[in-house]
PDB file of C-alpha atoms and ligand atoms in Angstrom:
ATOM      1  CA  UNK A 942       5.576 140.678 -40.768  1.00  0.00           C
ATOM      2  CA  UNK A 943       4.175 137.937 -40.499  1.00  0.00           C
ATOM      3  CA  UNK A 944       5.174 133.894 -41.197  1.00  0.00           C
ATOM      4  CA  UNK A 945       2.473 133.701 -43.988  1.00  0.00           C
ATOM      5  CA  UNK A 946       3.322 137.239 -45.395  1.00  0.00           C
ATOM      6  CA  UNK A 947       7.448 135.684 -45.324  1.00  0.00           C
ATOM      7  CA  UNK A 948       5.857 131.977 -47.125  1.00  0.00           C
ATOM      8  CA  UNK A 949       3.815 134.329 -49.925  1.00  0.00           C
ATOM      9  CA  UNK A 950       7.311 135.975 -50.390  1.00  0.00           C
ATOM     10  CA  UNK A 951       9.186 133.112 -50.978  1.00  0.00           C
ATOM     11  CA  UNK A 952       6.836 131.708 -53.382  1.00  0.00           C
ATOM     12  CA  UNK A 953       6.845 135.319 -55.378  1.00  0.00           C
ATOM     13  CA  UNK A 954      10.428 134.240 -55.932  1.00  0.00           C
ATOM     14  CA  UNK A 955      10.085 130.783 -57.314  1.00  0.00           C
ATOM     15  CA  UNK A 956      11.261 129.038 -59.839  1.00  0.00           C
ATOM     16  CA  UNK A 957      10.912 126.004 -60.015  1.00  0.00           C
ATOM     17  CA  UNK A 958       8.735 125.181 -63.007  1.00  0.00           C
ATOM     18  CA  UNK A 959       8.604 126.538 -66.568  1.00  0.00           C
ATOM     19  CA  UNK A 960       5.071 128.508 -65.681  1.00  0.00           C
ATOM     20  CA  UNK A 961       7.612 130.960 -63.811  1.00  0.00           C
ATOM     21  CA  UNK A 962       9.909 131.911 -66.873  1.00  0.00           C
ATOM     22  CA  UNK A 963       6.177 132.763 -68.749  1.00  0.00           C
ATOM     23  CA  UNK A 964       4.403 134.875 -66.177  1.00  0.00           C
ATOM     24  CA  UNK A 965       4.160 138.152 -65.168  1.00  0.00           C
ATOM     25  CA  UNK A 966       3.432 138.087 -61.817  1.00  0.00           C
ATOM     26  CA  UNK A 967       2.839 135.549 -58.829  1.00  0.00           C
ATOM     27  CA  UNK A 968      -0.162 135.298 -57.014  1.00  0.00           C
ATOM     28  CA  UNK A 969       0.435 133.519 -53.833  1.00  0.00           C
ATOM     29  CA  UNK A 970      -2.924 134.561 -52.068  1.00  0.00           C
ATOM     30  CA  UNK A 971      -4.584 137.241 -50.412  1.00  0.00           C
ATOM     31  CA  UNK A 972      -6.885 137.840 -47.352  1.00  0.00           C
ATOM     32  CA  UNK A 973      -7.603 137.596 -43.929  1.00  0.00           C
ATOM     33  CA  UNK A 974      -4.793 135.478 -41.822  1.00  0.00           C
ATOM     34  CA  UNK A 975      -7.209 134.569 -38.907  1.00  0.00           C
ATOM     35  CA  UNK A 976      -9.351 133.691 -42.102  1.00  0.00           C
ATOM     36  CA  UNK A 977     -11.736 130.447 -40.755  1.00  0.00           C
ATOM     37  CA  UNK A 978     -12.218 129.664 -44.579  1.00  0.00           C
ATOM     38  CA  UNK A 979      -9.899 129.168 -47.170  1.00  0.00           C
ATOM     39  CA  UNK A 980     -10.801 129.098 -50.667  1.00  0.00           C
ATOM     40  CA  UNK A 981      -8.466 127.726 -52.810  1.00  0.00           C
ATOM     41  CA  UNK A 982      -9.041 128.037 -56.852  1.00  0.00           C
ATOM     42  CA  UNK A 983      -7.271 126.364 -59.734  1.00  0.00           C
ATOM     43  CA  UNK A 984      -4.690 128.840 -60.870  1.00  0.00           C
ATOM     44  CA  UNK A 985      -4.381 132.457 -61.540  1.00  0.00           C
ATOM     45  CA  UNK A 986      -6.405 133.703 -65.271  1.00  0.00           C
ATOM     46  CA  UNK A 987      -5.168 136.729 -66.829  1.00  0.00           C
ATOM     47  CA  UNK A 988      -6.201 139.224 -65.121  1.00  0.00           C
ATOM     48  CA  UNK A 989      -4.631 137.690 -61.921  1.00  0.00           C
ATOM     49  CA  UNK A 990      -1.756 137.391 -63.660  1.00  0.00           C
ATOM     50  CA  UNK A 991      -1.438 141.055 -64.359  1.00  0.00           C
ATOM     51  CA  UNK A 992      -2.554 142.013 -60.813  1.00  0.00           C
ATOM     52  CA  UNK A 993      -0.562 139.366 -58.591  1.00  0.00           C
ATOM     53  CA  UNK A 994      -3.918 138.907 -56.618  1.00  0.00           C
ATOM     54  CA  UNK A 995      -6.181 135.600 -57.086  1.00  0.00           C
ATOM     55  CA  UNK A 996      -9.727 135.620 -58.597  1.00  0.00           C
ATOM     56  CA  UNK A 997     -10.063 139.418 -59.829  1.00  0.00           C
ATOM     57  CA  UNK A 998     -11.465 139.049 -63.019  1.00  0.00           C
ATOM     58  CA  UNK A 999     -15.368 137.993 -63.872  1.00  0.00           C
ATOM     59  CA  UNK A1000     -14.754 134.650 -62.046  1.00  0.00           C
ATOM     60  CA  UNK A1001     -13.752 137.074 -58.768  1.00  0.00           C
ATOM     61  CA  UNK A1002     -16.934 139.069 -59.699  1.00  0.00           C
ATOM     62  CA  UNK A1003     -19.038 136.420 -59.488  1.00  0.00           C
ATOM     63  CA  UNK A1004     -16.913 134.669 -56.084  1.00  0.00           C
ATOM     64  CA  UNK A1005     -17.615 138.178 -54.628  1.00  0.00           C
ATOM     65  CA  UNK A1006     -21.477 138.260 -55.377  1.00  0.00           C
ATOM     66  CA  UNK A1007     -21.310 134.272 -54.054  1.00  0.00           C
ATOM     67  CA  UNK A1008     -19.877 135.559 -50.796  1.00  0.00           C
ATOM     68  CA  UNK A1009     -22.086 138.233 -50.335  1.00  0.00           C
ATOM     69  CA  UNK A1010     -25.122 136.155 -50.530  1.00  0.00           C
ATOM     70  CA  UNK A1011     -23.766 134.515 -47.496  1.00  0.00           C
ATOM     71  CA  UNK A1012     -22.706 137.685 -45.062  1.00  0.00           C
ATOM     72  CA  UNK A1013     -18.877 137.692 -46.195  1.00  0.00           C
ATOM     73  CA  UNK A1014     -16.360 140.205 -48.101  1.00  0.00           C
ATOM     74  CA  UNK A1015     -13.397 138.461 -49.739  1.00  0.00           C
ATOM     75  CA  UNK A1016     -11.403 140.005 -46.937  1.00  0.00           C
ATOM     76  CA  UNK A1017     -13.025 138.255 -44.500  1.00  0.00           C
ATOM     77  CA  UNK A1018     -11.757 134.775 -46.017  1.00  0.00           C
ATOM     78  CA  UNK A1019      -8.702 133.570 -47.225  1.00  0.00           C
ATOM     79  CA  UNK A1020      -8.659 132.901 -50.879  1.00  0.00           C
ATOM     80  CA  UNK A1021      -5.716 131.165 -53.230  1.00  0.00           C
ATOM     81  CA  UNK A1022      -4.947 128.730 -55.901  1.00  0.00           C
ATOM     82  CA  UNK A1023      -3.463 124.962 -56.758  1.00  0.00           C
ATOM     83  CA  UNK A1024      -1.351 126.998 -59.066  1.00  0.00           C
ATOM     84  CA  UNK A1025       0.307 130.235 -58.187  1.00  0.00           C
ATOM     85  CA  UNK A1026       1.262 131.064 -61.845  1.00  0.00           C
ATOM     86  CA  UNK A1027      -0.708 131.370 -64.882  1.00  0.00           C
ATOM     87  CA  UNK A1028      -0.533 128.909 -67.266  1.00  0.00           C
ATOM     88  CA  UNK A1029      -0.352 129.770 -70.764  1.00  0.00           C
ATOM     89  CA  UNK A1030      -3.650 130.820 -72.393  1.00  0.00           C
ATOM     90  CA  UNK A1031      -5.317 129.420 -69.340  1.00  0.00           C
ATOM     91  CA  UNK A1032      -4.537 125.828 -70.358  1.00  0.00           C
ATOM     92  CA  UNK A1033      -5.423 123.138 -67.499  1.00  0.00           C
ATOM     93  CA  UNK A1034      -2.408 122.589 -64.915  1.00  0.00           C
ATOM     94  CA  UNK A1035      -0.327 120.009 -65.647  1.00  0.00           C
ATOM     95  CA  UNK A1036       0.300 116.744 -63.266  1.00  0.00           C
ATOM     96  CA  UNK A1037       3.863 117.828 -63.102  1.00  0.00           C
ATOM     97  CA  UNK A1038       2.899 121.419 -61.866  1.00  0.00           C
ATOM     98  CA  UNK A1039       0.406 120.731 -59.500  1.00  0.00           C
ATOM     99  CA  UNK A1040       3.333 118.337 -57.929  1.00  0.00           C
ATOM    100  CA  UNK A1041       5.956 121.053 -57.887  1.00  0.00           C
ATOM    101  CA  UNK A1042       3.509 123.693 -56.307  1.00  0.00           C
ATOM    102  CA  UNK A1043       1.962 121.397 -53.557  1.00  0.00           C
ATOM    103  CA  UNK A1044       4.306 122.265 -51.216  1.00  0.00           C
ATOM    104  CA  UNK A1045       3.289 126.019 -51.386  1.00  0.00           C
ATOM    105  CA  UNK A1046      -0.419 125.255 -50.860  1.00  0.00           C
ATOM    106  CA  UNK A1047       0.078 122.656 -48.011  1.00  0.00           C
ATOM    107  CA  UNK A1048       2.526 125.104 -45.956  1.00  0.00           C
ATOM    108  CA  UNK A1049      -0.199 128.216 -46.533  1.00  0.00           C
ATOM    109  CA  UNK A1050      -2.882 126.077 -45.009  1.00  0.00           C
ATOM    110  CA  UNK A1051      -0.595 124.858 -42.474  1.00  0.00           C
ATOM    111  CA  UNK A1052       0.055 128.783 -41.334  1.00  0.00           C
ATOM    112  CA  UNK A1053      -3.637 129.590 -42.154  1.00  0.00           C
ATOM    113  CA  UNK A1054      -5.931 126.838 -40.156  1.00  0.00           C
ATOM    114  CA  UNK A1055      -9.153 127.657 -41.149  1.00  0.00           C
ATOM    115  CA  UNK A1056     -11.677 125.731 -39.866  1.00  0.00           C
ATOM    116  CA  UNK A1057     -12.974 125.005 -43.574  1.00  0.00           C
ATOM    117  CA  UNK A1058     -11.716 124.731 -47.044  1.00  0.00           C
ATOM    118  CA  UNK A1059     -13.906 125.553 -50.045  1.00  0.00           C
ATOM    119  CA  UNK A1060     -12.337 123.748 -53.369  1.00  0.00           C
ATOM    120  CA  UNK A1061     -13.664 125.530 -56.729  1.00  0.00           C
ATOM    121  CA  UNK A1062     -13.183 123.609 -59.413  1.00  0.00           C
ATOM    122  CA  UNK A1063     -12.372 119.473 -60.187  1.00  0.00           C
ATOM    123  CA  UNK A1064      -8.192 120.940 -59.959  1.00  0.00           C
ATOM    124  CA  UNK A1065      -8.653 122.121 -56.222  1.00  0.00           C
ATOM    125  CA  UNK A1066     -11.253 119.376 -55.343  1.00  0.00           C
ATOM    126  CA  UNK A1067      -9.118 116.733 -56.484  1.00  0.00           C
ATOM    127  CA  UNK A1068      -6.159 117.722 -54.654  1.00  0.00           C
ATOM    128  CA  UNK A1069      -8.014 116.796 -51.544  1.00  0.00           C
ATOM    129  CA  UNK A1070      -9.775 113.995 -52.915  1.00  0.00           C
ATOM    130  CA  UNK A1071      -8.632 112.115 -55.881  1.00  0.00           C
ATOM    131  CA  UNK A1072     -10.568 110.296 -57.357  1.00  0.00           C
ATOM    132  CA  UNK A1073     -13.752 111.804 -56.662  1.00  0.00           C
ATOM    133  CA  UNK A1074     -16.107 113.289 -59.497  1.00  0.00           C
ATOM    134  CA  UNK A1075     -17.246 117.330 -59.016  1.00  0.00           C
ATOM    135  CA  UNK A1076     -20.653 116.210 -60.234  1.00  0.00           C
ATOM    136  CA  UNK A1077     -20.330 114.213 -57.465  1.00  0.00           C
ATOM    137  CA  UNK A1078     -18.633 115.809 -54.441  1.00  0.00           C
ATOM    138  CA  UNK A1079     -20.290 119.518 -55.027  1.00  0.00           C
ATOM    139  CA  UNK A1080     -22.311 120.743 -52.279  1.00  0.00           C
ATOM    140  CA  UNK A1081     -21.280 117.903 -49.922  1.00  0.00           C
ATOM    141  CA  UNK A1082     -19.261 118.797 -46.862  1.00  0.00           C
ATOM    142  CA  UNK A1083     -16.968 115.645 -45.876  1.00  0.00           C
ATOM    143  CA  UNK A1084     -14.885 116.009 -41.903  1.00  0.00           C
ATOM    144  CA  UNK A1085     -11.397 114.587 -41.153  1.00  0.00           C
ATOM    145  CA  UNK A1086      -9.316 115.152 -39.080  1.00  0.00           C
ATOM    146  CA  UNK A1087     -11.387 118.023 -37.614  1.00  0.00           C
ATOM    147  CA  UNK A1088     -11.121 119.914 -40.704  1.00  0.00           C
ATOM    148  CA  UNK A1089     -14.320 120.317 -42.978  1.00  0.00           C
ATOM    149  CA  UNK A1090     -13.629 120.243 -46.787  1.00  0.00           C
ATOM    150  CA  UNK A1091     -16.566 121.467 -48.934  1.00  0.00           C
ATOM    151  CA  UNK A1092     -16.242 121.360 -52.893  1.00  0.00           C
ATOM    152  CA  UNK A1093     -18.074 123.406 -54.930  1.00  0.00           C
ATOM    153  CA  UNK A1094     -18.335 124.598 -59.051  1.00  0.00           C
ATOM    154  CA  UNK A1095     -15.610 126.979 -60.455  1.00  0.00           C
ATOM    155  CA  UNK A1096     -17.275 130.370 -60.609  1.00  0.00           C
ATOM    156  CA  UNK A1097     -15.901 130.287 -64.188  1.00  0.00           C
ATOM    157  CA  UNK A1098     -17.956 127.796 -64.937  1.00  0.00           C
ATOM    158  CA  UNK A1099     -20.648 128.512 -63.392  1.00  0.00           C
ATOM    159  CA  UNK A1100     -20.658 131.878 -64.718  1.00  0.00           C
ATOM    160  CA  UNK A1101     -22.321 131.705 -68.425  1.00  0.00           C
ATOM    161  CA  UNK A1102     -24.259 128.293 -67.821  1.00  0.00           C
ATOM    162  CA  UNK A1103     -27.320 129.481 -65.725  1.00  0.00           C
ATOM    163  CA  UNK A1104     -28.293 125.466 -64.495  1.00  0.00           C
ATOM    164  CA  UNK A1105     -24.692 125.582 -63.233  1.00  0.00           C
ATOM    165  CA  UNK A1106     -25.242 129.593 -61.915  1.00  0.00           C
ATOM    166  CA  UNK A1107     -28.343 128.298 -60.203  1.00  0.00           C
ATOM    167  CA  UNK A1108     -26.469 124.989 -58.395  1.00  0.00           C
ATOM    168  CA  UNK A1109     -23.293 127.196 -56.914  1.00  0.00           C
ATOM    169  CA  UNK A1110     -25.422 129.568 -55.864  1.00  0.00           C
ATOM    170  CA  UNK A1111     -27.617 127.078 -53.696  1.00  0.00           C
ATOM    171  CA  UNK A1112     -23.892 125.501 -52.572  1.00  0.00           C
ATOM    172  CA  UNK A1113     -22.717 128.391 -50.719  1.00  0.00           C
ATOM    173  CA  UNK A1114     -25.543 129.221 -49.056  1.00  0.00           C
ATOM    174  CA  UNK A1115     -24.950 125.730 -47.404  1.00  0.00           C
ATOM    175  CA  UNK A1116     -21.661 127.056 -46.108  1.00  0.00           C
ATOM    176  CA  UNK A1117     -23.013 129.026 -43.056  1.00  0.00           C
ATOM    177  CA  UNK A1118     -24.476 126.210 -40.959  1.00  0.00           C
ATOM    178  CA  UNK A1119     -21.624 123.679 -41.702  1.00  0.00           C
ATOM    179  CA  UNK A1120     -19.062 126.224 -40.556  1.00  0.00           C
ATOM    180  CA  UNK A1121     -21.215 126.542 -37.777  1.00  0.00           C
ATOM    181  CA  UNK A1122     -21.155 123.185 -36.770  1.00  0.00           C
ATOM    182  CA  UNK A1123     -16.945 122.825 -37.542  1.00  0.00           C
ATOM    183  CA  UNK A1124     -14.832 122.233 -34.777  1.00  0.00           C
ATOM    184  CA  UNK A1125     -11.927 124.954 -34.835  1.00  0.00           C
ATOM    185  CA  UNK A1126      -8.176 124.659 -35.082  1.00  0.00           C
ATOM    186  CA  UNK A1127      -7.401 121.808 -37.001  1.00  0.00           C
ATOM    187  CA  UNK A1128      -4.999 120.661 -38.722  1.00  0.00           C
ATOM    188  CA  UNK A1129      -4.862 120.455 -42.551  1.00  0.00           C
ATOM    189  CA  UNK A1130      -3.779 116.862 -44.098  1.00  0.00           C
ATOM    190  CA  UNK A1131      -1.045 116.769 -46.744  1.00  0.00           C
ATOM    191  CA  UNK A1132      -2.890 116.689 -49.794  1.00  0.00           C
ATOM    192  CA  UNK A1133      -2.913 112.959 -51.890  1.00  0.00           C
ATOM    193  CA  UNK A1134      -3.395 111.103 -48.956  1.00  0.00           C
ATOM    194  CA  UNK A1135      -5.415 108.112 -48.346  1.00  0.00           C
ATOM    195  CA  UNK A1136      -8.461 109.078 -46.802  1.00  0.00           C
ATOM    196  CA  UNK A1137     -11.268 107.887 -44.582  1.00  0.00           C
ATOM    197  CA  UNK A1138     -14.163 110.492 -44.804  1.00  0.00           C
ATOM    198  CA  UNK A1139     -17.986 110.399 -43.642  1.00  0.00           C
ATOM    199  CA  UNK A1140     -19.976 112.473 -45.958  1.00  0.00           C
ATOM    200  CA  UNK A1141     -22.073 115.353 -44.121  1.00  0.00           C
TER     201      UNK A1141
HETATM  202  N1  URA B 473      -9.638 131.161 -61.643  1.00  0.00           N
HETATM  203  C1  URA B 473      -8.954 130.566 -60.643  1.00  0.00           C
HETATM  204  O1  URA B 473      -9.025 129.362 -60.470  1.00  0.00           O
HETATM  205  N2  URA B 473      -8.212 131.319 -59.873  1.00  0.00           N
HETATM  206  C2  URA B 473      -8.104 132.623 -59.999  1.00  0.00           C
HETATM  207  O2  URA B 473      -7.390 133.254 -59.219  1.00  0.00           O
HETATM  208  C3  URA B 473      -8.841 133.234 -61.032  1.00  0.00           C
HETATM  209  C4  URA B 473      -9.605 132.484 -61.848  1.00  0.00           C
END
């Protein structure tokens, strides 16, 4: 067993926000371990919710089609959420929830070290950046610390609104070279911190 497989087992067992007492199943994350991207969604839908696994419904669907356009299968990358529980009717997370679960998210990525984290959606971007606008920050890769952080649309989003469809599409196929170019092994910062990033 290993440390990350022990970390997704301890979060299957908390409780330590109301979203636990509604849902039916955790979804810590799921995929490879040596994984050198993470991609880290806003918080489990329904059907993840039924399933325990992260991005499995049409949003997955359309995250798997994403990644095939660039060489990868969903088990070649790591892939998880701000939010490991559902929130009710698939409301937005809550300040107070996204607090409570940081810890969860920073000590995966601490265990994982990819050498680049993909943010889908303004919940994941803006744990890394606050502050920043998607409209914004999409499609731009920023480096710190040695770790490349690369925001894109949520595939739910981007699903039914073809301008959006078109504009995710043409983010991930940036993905290849920048990973190319990323230094490996480094390590994560906490999320919410000041930052001093170049834009790629
Ligand atoms: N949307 C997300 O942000 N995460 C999932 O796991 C599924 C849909």
């Amino acid at each position: 067993m290993s440390a990350l497989s022990d970390l997704n087992r301890e979060i299957a067992n908390c409780r330590q926000c109301e979203l636990s007492r509604q849902r039916t199943r955790v979804v810590p994350g799921e995929g490879a371990e040596d994984a050198a991207i993470a991609l880290i969604g806003e918080a489990p839908g329904w059907h993840e919710d039924q399933q325990g696994r992260p991005f499995v419904g049409p949003a997955g669907q359309f995250l798997e089609e994403l990644l095939a356009s660039i060489g990868l299968k969903r088990s070649q990358v790591y892939i998880c959420n701000v939010l490991k529980c559902r929130p009710p009717g698939n409301r937005d997370p809550q300040p107070a929830e996204i607090a409570t679960c940081q810890q969860w998210l920073d000590r995966q990525l601490q265990l994982l070290h990819p050498r680049m984290i993909v943010t889908l959606g303004r919940y994941s971007m803006a744990r890394f950046f606050p502050g920043e606008t998607i409209s914004r920050m999409h499609g731009k890769a920023r480096r710190e610390g040695g770790m490349t952080y690369f925001a894109m649309y949520h595939p739910a989003a981007a699903l039914h609104q073809q301008k959006l469809r078109d504009t995710i599409k043409a983010d991930m196929l940036k993905i290849p070279a920048l990973l190319a170019d990323a230094p490996g092994v480094p390590e994560p910062r906490p999320a919410n911190q000041p930052q001093q990033l170049s834009l790629l």
